[in-house]
Amino acid sequence: MTHIRGSISTFTSGRRVLAAAALTAVTALALTACGTEQSDGGGKAGSAGSPTALQQPQPEQAAAQALFDRFEKACPGPGANSRRPTGATKPDTAEPETIAPGETPPADPIEPAPPTGPEAELDDRDSCLSAHHEQRVIAALQMLADPTPATVRKTLNGLGYTDERIHHLKQDGKKTRFHLDLREDGGGRLCESGVAAGAVSDVVPCVAVAEGPFKVTSETRP
């Protein structure tokens, strides 16, 4: 464009010089507007190397997060626990009755023993969330013909459990054991203790510390 303006200013009349200068100005404005439009459009879409694009979740992670959100909406709020005693109970100091040989035991039903371990420590919300997670994880692990740590990690990643949630993944004979950190931001102590062993795979709830690095405080291993 500089070459054109130089040629006109040297070999043409003043009027044509002014016309060429006006054309140059219009062209520059058009190019500027075009560049601005492309810049605005690119900024909205986000380029492959921009921080906005890097922060976008992968489709698998987005689908898993949507599933987790659905679990949370289907379960009670934090802190609810129907198994926790609502008032003080008087300790039973009476000695247990013994049944002599040949006698018939009483017909009254025997009260179940109070829960212990993770079942007693987790609230209703964590217990509800645990059931949802266990069902999908067990179903996926049962499909693994060769449950090595690598294949188990890949399967858990495919379900939406990132590496930050997978702990203590190790081979145990022909099985692979692992823990899943399912604590929620700002609350919850839920974790899962799992064993990948083909058709007999199992996952059961465990209890982790409420805050800080992942650490199991109570579990009954499958």
GROMACS .gro file of N, CA and C in nm, residues 44-105:
model
  186
   44LYS      N    1  -1.404  -1.493   2.208
   44LYS     CA    2  -1.524  -1.559   2.261
   44LYS      C    3  -1.513  -1.710   2.250
   45ALA      N    4  -1.459  -1.757   2.140
   45ALA     CA    5  -1.451  -1.902   2.119
   45ALA      C    6  -1.339  -1.962   2.199
   46GLY      N    7  -1.226  -1.887   2.212
   46GLY     CA    8  -1.112  -1.942   2.285
   46GLY      C    9  -1.025  -2.025   2.193
   47SER      N   10  -0.896  -1.990   2.185
   47SER     CA   11  -0.805  -2.067   2.100
   47SER      C   12  -0.757  -2.188   2.174
   48ALA      N   13  -0.694  -2.280   2.100
   48ALA     CA   14  -0.653  -2.408   2.159
   48ALA      C   15  -0.550  -2.389   2.268
   49GLY      N   16  -0.468  -2.283   2.257
   49GLY     CA   17  -0.364  -2.264   2.357
   49GLY      C   18  -0.399  -2.163   2.463
   50SER      N   19  -0.519  -2.108   2.460
   50SER     CA   20  -0.557  -2.005   2.557
   50SER      C   21  -0.594  -2.068   2.690
   51PRO      N   22  -0.581  -1.992   2.802
   51PRO     CA   23  -0.620  -2.045   2.934
   51PRO      C   24  -0.766  -2.087   2.938
   52THR      N   25  -0.854  -2.014   2.864
   52THR     CA   26  -0.996  -2.050   2.865
   52THR      C   27  -1.017  -2.189   2.808
   53ALA      N   28  -0.947  -2.218   2.697
   53ALA     CA   29  -0.963  -2.350   2.636
   53ALA      C   30  -0.906  -2.459   2.725
   54LEU      N   31  -0.792  -2.429   2.791
   54LEU     CA   32  -0.731  -2.530   2.877
   54LEU      C   33  -0.817  -2.561   2.998
   55GLN      N   34  -0.900  -2.465   3.041
   55GLN     CA   35  -0.983  -2.486   3.158
   55GLN      C   36  -1.112  -2.561   3.126
   56GLN      N   37  -1.143  -2.577   2.997
   56GLN     CA   38  -1.265  -2.646   2.961
   56GLN      C   39  -1.255  -2.795   2.998
   57PRO      N   40  -1.352  -2.854   3.070
   57PRO     CA   41  -1.345  -2.995   3.106
   57PRO      C   42  -1.361  -3.085   2.985
   58GLN      N   43  -1.300  -3.201   2.992
   58GLN     CA   44  -1.316  -3.299   2.887
   58GLN      C   45  -1.460  -3.351   2.889
   59PRO      N   46  -1.510  -3.404   2.775
   59PRO     CA   47  -1.649  -3.453   2.772
   59PRO      C   48  -1.675  -3.559   2.877
   60GLU      N   49  -1.578  -3.651   2.899
   60GLU     CA   50  -1.600  -3.756   2.999
   60GLU      C   51  -1.611  -3.697   3.139
   61GLN      N   52  -1.524  -3.598   3.170
   61GLN     CA   53  -1.528  -3.536   3.302
   61GLN      C   54  -1.656  -3.457   3.322
   62ALA      N   55  -1.701  -3.389   3.218
   62ALA     CA   56  -1.824  -3.312   3.228
   62ALA      C   57  -1.943  -3.403   3.252
   63ALA      N   58  -1.946  -3.517   3.181
   63ALA     CA   59  -2.056  -3.613   3.199
   63ALA      C   60  -2.053  -3.672   3.339
   64ALA      N   61  -1.933  -3.704   3.388
   64ALA     CA   62  -1.921  -3.761   3.522
   64ALA      C   63  -1.963  -3.659   3.628
   65GLN      N   64  -1.923  -3.532   3.610
   65GLN     CA   65  -1.961  -3.430   3.706
   65GLN      C   66  -2.112  -3.411   3.710
   66ALA      N   67  -2.176  -3.420   3.593
   66ALA     CA   68  -2.321  -3.411   3.589
   66ALA      C   69  -2.385  -3.527   3.664
   67LEU      N   70  -2.323  -3.646   3.653
   67LEU     CA   71  -2.374  -3.762   3.725
   67LEU      C   72  -2.356  -3.745   3.876
   68PHE      N   73  -2.239  -3.694   3.918
   68PHE     CA   74  -2.215  -3.670   4.060
   68PHE      C   75  -2.316  -3.570   4.115
   69ASP      N   76  -2.343  -3.465   4.037
   69ASP     CA   77  -2.440  -3.365   4.081
   69ASP      C   78  -2.578  -3.427   4.099
   70ARG      N   79  -2.612  -3.520   4.010
   70ARG     CA   80  -2.743  -3.587   4.022
   70ARG      C   81  -2.748  -3.673   4.147
   71PHE      N   82  -2.639  -3.740   4.178
   71PHE     CA   83  -2.633  -3.819   4.302
   71PHE      C   84  -2.657  -3.729   4.423
   72GLU      N   85  -2.588  -3.614   4.424
   72GLU     CA   86  -2.597  -3.525   4.539
   72GLU      C   87  -2.739  -3.471   4.558
   73LYS      N   88  -2.807  -3.444   4.448
   73LYS     CA   89  -2.945  -3.393   4.457
   73LYS      C   90  -3.041  -3.502   4.504
   74ALA      N   91  -3.008  -3.628   4.478
   74ALA     CA   92  -3.096  -3.738   4.515
   74ALA      C   93  -3.077  -3.783   4.660
   75CYS      N   94  -2.975  -3.730   4.728
   75CYS     CA   95  -2.943  -3.774   4.864
   75CYS      C   96  -2.974  -3.665   4.966
   76PRO      N   97  -2.988  -3.703   5.094
   76PRO     CA   98  -3.019  -3.604   5.199
   76PRO      C   99  -2.910  -3.499   5.211
   77GLY      N  100  -2.941  -3.392   5.281
   77GLY     CA  101  -2.844  -3.287   5.303
   77GLY      C  102  -2.736  -3.330   5.400
   78PRO      N  103  -2.623  -3.260   5.403
   78PRO     CA  104  -2.514  -3.296   5.495
   78PRO      C  105  -2.558  -3.292   5.640
   79GLY      N  106  -2.506  -3.386   5.717
   79GLY     CA  107  -2.532  -3.389   5.862
   79GLY      C  108  -2.647  -3.475   5.905
   80ALA      N  109  -2.740  -3.510   5.815
   80ALA     CA  110  -2.854  -3.592   5.853
   80ALA      C  111  -2.809  -3.734   5.883
   81ASN      N  112  -2.858  -3.789   5.993
   81ASN     CA  113  -2.820  -3.926   6.030
   81ASN      C  114  -2.933  -3.989   6.109
   82SER      N  115  -3.012  -4.073   6.043
   82SER     CA  116  -3.125  -4.138   6.110
   82SER      C  117  -3.080  -4.246   6.206
   83ARG      N  118  -2.953  -4.286   6.197
   83ARG     CA  119  -2.903  -4.392   6.286
   83ARG      C  120  -2.845  -4.337   6.414
   84ARG      N  121  -2.830  -4.203   6.421
   84ARG     CA  122  -2.773  -4.144   6.540
   84ARG      C  123  -2.880  -4.132   6.648
   85PRO      N  124  -2.855  -4.175   6.772
   85PRO     CA  125  -2.954  -4.163   6.879
   85PRO      C  126  -2.993  -4.017   6.902
   86THR      N  127  -3.124  -3.995   6.922
   86THR     CA  128  -3.173  -3.858   6.942
   86THR      C  129  -3.169  -3.816   7.088
   87GLY      N  130  -3.157  -3.906   7.179
   87GLY     CA  131  -3.154  -3.873   7.321
   87GLY      C  132  -3.070  -3.973   7.398
   88ALA      N  133  -3.046  -3.943   7.523
   88ALA     CA  134  -2.966  -4.032   7.605
   88ALA      C  135  -3.045  -4.159   7.636
   89THR      N  136  -2.979  -4.271   7.630
   89THR     CA  137  -3.042  -4.398   7.660
   89THR      C  138  -2.983  -4.454   7.788
   90LYS      N  139  -3.068  -4.518   7.861
   90LYS     CA  140  -3.026  -4.575   7.988
   90LYS      C  141  -2.952  -4.706   7.963
   91PRO      N  142  -2.833  -4.719   8.017
   91PRO     CA  143  -2.757  -4.842   7.992
   91PRO      C  144  -2.828  -4.962   8.052
   92ASP      N  145  -2.820  -5.072   7.981
   92ASP     CA  146  -2.884  -5.196   8.025
   92ASP      C  147  -2.787  -5.270   8.116
   93THR      N  148  -2.820  -5.269   8.247
   93THR     CA  149  -2.731  -5.333   8.345
   93THR      C  150  -2.773  -5.476   8.376
   94ALA      N  151  -2.887  -5.519   8.322
   94ALA     CA  152  -2.934  -5.655   8.352
   94ALA      C  153  -2.846  -5.757   8.281
   95GLU      N  154  -2.823  -5.867   8.348
   95GLU     CA  155  -2.742  -5.972   8.289
   95GLU      C  156  -2.821  -6.042   8.179
   96PRO      N  157  -2.758  -6.080   8.072
   96PRO     CA  158  -2.830  -6.148   7.965
   96PRO      C  159  -2.884  -6.282   8.011
   97GLU      N  160  -3.004  -6.314   7.964
   97GLU     CA  161  -3.065  -6.441   8.001
   97GLU      C  162  -2.995  -6.556   7.929
   98THR      N  163  -2.981  -6.664   8.000
   98THR     CA  164  -2.920  -6.784   7.941
   98THR      C  165  -3.028  -6.888   7.918
   99ILE      N  166  -3.008  -6.966   7.815
   99ILE     CA  167  -3.104  -7.071   7.781
   99ILE      C  168  -3.044  -7.205   7.819
  100ALA      N  169  -3.113  -7.275   7.907
  100ALA     CA  170  -3.065  -7.406   7.950
  100ALA      C  171  -3.085  -7.508   7.838
  101PRO      N  172  -3.006  -7.612   7.838
  101PRO     CA  173  -3.021  -7.716   7.736
  101PRO      C  174  -3.163  -7.772   7.735
  102GLY      N  175  -3.223  -7.783   7.619
  102GLY     CA  176  -3.357  -7.836   7.603
  102GLY      C  177  -3.466  -7.732   7.609
  103GLU      N  178  -3.436  -7.610   7.653
  103GLU     CA  179  -3.537  -7.506   7.662
  103GLU      C  180  -3.554  -7.437   7.527
  104THR      N  181  -3.673  -7.382   7.507
  104THR     CA  182  -3.704  -7.311   7.383
  104THR      C  183  -3.667  -7.164   7.398
  105PRO      N  184  -3.596  -7.106   7.302
  105PRO     CA  185  -3.560  -6.965   7.314
  105PRO      C  186  -3.684  -6.877   7.306
   0.00000   0.00000   0.00000
